[in-house]
Short mmCIF file of C-alpha atoms in Angstrom, two decimals:
data_model
loop_
_atom_site.label_atom_id
_atom_site.label_comp_id
_atom_site.label_asym_id
_atom_site.label_seq_id
_atom_site.Cartn_x
_atom_site.Cartn_y
_atom_site.Cartn_z
CA UNK A 4 106.75 96.37 108.49
CA UNK A 5 110.50 96.18 109.21
CA UNK A 6 113.00 97.74 106.79
CA UNK A 7 116.80 97.83 106.70
CA UNK A 8 118.79 100.42 104.75
CA UNK A 9 122.43 99.56 104.09
CA UNK A 10 124.23 102.57 102.58
CA UNK A 11 127.43 104.38 103.56
CA UNK A 12 126.08 107.84 102.65
CA UNK A 13 124.00 109.40 105.48
CA UNK A 14 122.13 111.71 103.09
CA UNK A 15 120.98 108.69 101.05
CA UNK A 16 119.83 106.92 104.21
CA UNK A 17 117.77 109.96 105.15
CA UNK A 18 116.25 110.30 101.67
CA UNK A 19 115.23 106.64 101.64
CA UNK A 20 113.74 106.86 105.13
CA UNK A 21 111.58 109.83 104.16
CA UNK A 22 110.28 108.06 101.05
CA UNK A 23 109.55 104.84 102.95
CA UNK A 24 107.78 106.65 105.78
CA UNK A 25 105.67 108.64 103.31
CA UNK A 26 104.76 105.49 101.38
CA UNK A 27 103.83 103.59 104.54
CA UNK A 28 101.67 106.44 105.78
CA UNK A 29 99.78 106.32 102.49
CA UNK A 30 99.15 102.58 102.93
CA UNK A 31 98.34 102.67 106.67
CA UNK A 32 101.46 100.64 107.40
CA UNK A 33 103.67 101.09 110.45
CA UNK A 34 107.31 101.32 109.34
CA UNK A 35 110.23 100.30 111.54
CA UNK A 36 113.49 101.31 109.80
CA UNK A 37 117.06 100.41 110.80
CA UNK A 38 120.05 102.01 109.02
CA UNK A 39 123.56 100.62 108.61
CA UNK A 40 126.57 102.43 107.14
CA UNK A 41 128.43 99.32 105.99
CA UNK A 42 127.90 95.73 104.97
CA UNK A 43 130.00 94.61 107.93
CA UNK A 44 127.78 96.47 110.40
CA UNK A 45 124.64 95.00 108.85
CA UNK A 46 125.91 91.41 108.93
CA UNK A 47 127.16 91.79 112.52
CA UNK A 48 123.68 92.82 113.65
CA UNK A 49 121.65 90.67 111.25
CA UNK A 50 119.15 88.16 112.58
CA UNK A 51 117.38 85.99 109.98
CA UNK A 52 113.72 86.81 109.29
CA UNK A 53 113.91 90.04 111.30
CA UNK A 54 113.32 92.26 108.23
CA UNK A 55 110.65 92.27 105.55
CA UNK A 56 112.54 94.47 103.04
CA UNK A 57 116.25 95.34 102.76
CA UNK A 58 117.56 98.22 100.63
CA UNK A 59 121.22 97.55 99.84
CA UNK A 60 123.73 99.89 98.19
CA UNK A 61 126.16 97.99 95.96
CA UNK A 62 129.14 100.36 96.08
CA UNK A 63 130.23 100.78 99.70
CA UNK A 64 133.54 101.15 101.49
CA UNK A 65 134.64 97.73 102.69
CA UNK A 66 132.27 94.86 101.91
CA UNK A 67 130.20 95.63 98.82
CA UNK A 68 126.47 95.11 98.56
CA UNK A 69 126.51 91.89 96.56
CA UNK A 70 128.91 90.18 98.99
CA UNK A 71 126.82 91.42 101.92
CA UNK A 72 123.66 90.09 100.29
CA UNK A 73 125.30 86.70 99.66
CA UNK A 74 126.07 86.36 103.36
CA UNK A 75 122.54 87.43 104.26
CA UNK A 76 121.02 84.86 101.90
CA UNK A 77 122.84 82.00 103.64
CA UNK A 78 120.44 82.32 106.55
CA UNK A 79 117.43 84.21 105.16
CA UNK A 80 115.85 83.23 101.85
CA UNK A 81 112.63 85.14 102.44
CA UNK A 82 113.54 88.80 102.95
CA UNK A 83 112.86 91.02 99.94
CA UNK A 84 116.10 92.55 98.64
CA UNK A 85 116.24 95.79 96.65
CA UNK A 86 119.62 96.95 95.35
CA UNK A 87 120.63 100.60 94.97
CA UNK A 88 123.49 101.57 92.67
CA UNK A 89 124.99 104.29 90.52
CA UNK A 90 125.83 101.81 87.74
CA UNK A 91 124.04 98.88 86.03
CA UNK A 92 127.29 96.88 85.85
CA UNK A 93 126.38 94.55 88.73
CA UNK A 94 122.86 93.69 87.62
CA UNK A 95 123.75 90.03 86.98
CA UNK A 96 125.29 89.68 90.44
CA UNK A 97 122.20 91.28 91.94
CA UNK A 98 119.86 88.66 90.58
CA UNK A 99 122.20 85.85 91.62
CA UNK A 100 121.27 86.71 95.20
CA UNK A 101 117.56 86.93 94.30
CA UNK A 102 117.11 90.70 94.36
CA UNK A 103 113.58 91.69 93.46
CA UNK A 104 114.57 95.14 92.14
CA UNK A 105 117.64 97.06 91.01
CA UNK A 106 117.30 100.84 91.37
CA UNK A 107 119.80 103.20 89.79
CA UNK A 108 120.72 106.43 91.55
CA UNK A 109 119.64 109.20 91.70
CA UNK A 110 116.50 107.66 93.11
CA UNK A 111 113.10 108.98 92.09
CA UNK A 112 110.15 108.85 94.44
CA UNK A 113 107.99 107.40 91.64
CA UNK A 114 110.44 104.54 91.05
CA UNK A 115 110.66 103.82 94.78
CA UNK A 116 106.89 103.72 95.12
CA UNK A 117 106.64 101.23 92.24
CA UNK A 118 109.25 98.99 93.90
CA UNK A 119 107.46 99.19 97.23
CA UNK A 120 104.15 98.35 95.54
CA UNK A 121 105.73 95.21 94.09
CA UNK A 122 107.47 94.32 97.34
CA UNK A 123 104.29 94.62 99.39
CA UNK A 124 102.53 92.26 96.98
CA UNK A 125 105.27 89.67 97.51
CA UNK A 126 104.96 89.65 101.29
CA UNK A 127 102.67 86.80 102.44
CA UNK A 128 100.25 88.79 104.60
CA UNK A 129 98.01 85.80 105.37
CA UNK A 130 100.72 83.34 106.42
CA UNK A 131 100.55 82.39 110.09
CA UNK A 132 103.66 83.23 112.08
CA UNK A 133 105.14 83.46 115.57
CA UNK A 134 107.02 86.37 117.11
CA UNK A 135 109.77 85.95 119.68
CA UNK A 136 112.89 87.74 120.89
CA UNK A 137 116.28 86.15 120.28
CA UNK A 138 119.57 87.91 121.10
CA UNK A 139 117.63 91.12 121.82
CA UNK A 140 116.10 91.13 118.33
CA UNK A 141 112.44 90.49 117.53
CA UNK A 142 112.09 87.65 115.02
CA UNK A 143 109.01 86.89 112.94
CA UNK A 144 109.02 83.28 111.75
CA UNK A 145 106.32 81.87 109.47
CA UNK A 146 104.85 78.52 110.48
CA UNK A 147 105.89 77.04 107.13
CA UNK A 148 109.55 77.88 107.84
CA UNK A 149 109.70 76.11 111.21
CA UNK A 150 111.25 72.61 111.18
CA UNK A 151 111.08 71.80 114.89
CA UNK A 152 110.79 73.33 118.35
CA UNK A 153 112.29 71.81 121.51
CA UNK A 154 112.00 72.66 125.19
CA UNK A 155 115.24 73.54 126.98
CA UNK A 156 114.34 74.34 130.59
CA UNK A 157 113.35 78.04 130.70
CA UNK A 158 114.36 78.43 127.05
CA UNK A 159 113.01 77.02 123.80
CA UNK A 160 115.10 75.91 120.83
CA UNK A 161 113.71 76.69 117.37
CA UNK A 162 115.17 75.42 114.08
CA UNK A 163 114.05 76.98 110.79
CA UNK A 164 114.24 75.79 107.19
CA UNK A 165 117.65 77.48 106.69
CA UNK A 166 118.98 75.60 109.74
CA UNK A 167 119.13 78.77 111.81
CA UNK A 168 118.85 78.03 115.52
CA UNK A 169 117.11 80.43 117.89
CA UNK A 170 116.92 80.13 121.67
CA UNK A 171 114.42 82.63 123.08
CA UNK A 172 113.83 82.91 126.80
CA UNK A 173 110.28 81.58 126.79
CA UNK A 174 108.65 78.37 127.97
CA UNK A 175 107.93 75.73 125.33
CA UNK A 176 104.22 75.54 126.20
CA UNK A 177 103.74 79.31 125.90
CA UNK A 178 105.48 79.51 122.52
CA UNK A 179 103.88 76.45 120.94
CA UNK A 180 100.29 76.92 122.17
CA UNK A 181 99.07 78.60 118.92
CA UNK A 182 100.85 75.99 116.77
CA UNK A 183 99.07 73.06 118.41
CA UNK A 184 95.90 73.81 116.46
CA UNK A 185 97.75 73.92 113.11
CA UNK A 186 97.53 70.64 111.19
CA UNK A 187 101.16 70.89 110.08
CA UNK A 188 102.54 70.32 113.56
CA UNK A 189 102.88 67.12 115.55
CA UNK A 190 104.12 66.73 119.12
CA UNK A 191 106.68 63.94 118.83
CA UNK A 192 107.23 63.57 122.56
CA UNK A 193 107.20 65.73 125.67
CA UNK A 194 108.73 69.11 124.82
CA UNK A 195 109.31 68.38 121.11
CA UNK A 196 107.14 69.70 118.27
CA UNK A 197 107.89 69.27 114.57
CA UNK A 198 106.47 70.42 111.26
CA UNK A 199 105.26 67.31 109.43
CA UNK A 200 106.14 68.90 106.08
CA UNK A 201 109.81 68.25 106.94
CA UNK A 202 109.47 64.61 108.04
CA UNK A 203 111.33 62.27 105.67
CA UNK A 204 110.95 58.98 107.53
CA UNK A 205 111.28 57.02 110.75
CA UNK A 206 113.92 54.75 112.28
CA UNK A 207 113.19 52.83 115.47
CA UNK A 208 112.01 55.43 117.98
CA UNK A 209 113.19 58.43 115.96
CA UNK A 210 111.64 60.80 113.47
CA UNK A 211 113.93 61.75 110.57
CA UNK A 212 113.75 65.32 109.31
CA UNK A 213 114.84 66.87 106.02
CA UNK A 214 117.83 68.64 107.62
CA UNK A 215 119.23 65.29 108.83
CA UNK A 216 118.00 65.85 112.38
CA UNK A 217 116.73 62.83 114.32
CA UNK A 218 114.20 63.48 117.08
CA UNK A 219 112.68 60.95 119.49
CA UNK A 220 109.01 60.10 118.98
CA UNK A 221 106.72 58.09 121.24
CA UNK A 222 104.82 55.10 119.84
CA UNK A 223 101.55 56.81 120.72
CA UNK A 224 102.39 59.92 118.70
CA UNK A 225 103.81 57.91 115.81
CA UNK A 226 100.43 56.18 115.50
CA UNK A 227 98.78 59.57 115.01
CA UNK A 228 100.48 59.77 111.63
CA UNK A 229 98.69 56.60 110.55
CA UNK A 230 95.27 57.84 111.63
CA UNK A 231 93.00 59.68 109.16
CA UNK A 232 93.41 62.90 111.15
CA UNK A 233 97.18 62.64 111.01
CA UNK A 234 97.54 61.98 107.30
CA UNK A 235 98.49 65.02 105.23
CA UNK A 236 96.83 65.66 101.83
#
């Protein structure tokens, strides 16, 4: 489980880390925790879908927590966000960026454990996903969030539902092998795989996707959509 702590007070970072590690040990969960001392540092290093849970302080020097969270949400609508603050004044702003919890300082271990219980229940443990490394960061991307995957010589281009583009150094066939057996995915042509949940229509030899992307499709593969096996429920 990957966590990020964004807080400009080192003592608070350490306290949170100890609580998270203790909680994860009690649930047989491996915790990987990254700490950032400013919103700017977090955004500079942020890769969408690389964290499961983010703890964000609201009052920080420089960019505050709500502005940082707004930037994060532009490219990651899945990560669970938990705000930390010394005042309830920004509660409305917190929920505008879809925070799941709002914890007032000083933080109690009991309150943190309750928030982590709720957060763990929200994480889709049974959803199929792929792991890959992009820009030296490991990314976990659920199948349902993938729009299309394209071969690009030794690299592979991946587009997700927030229109984030990743280009890991991995062959297309190696990355897409587990997806080929998933009924959501269709190989449009050589080196192009798309999630049929995002198909909006067809024009000539192209497949139209919900993010206004047009990808070439062969006649043979287009016919698969008309077959009983290719029809989605």
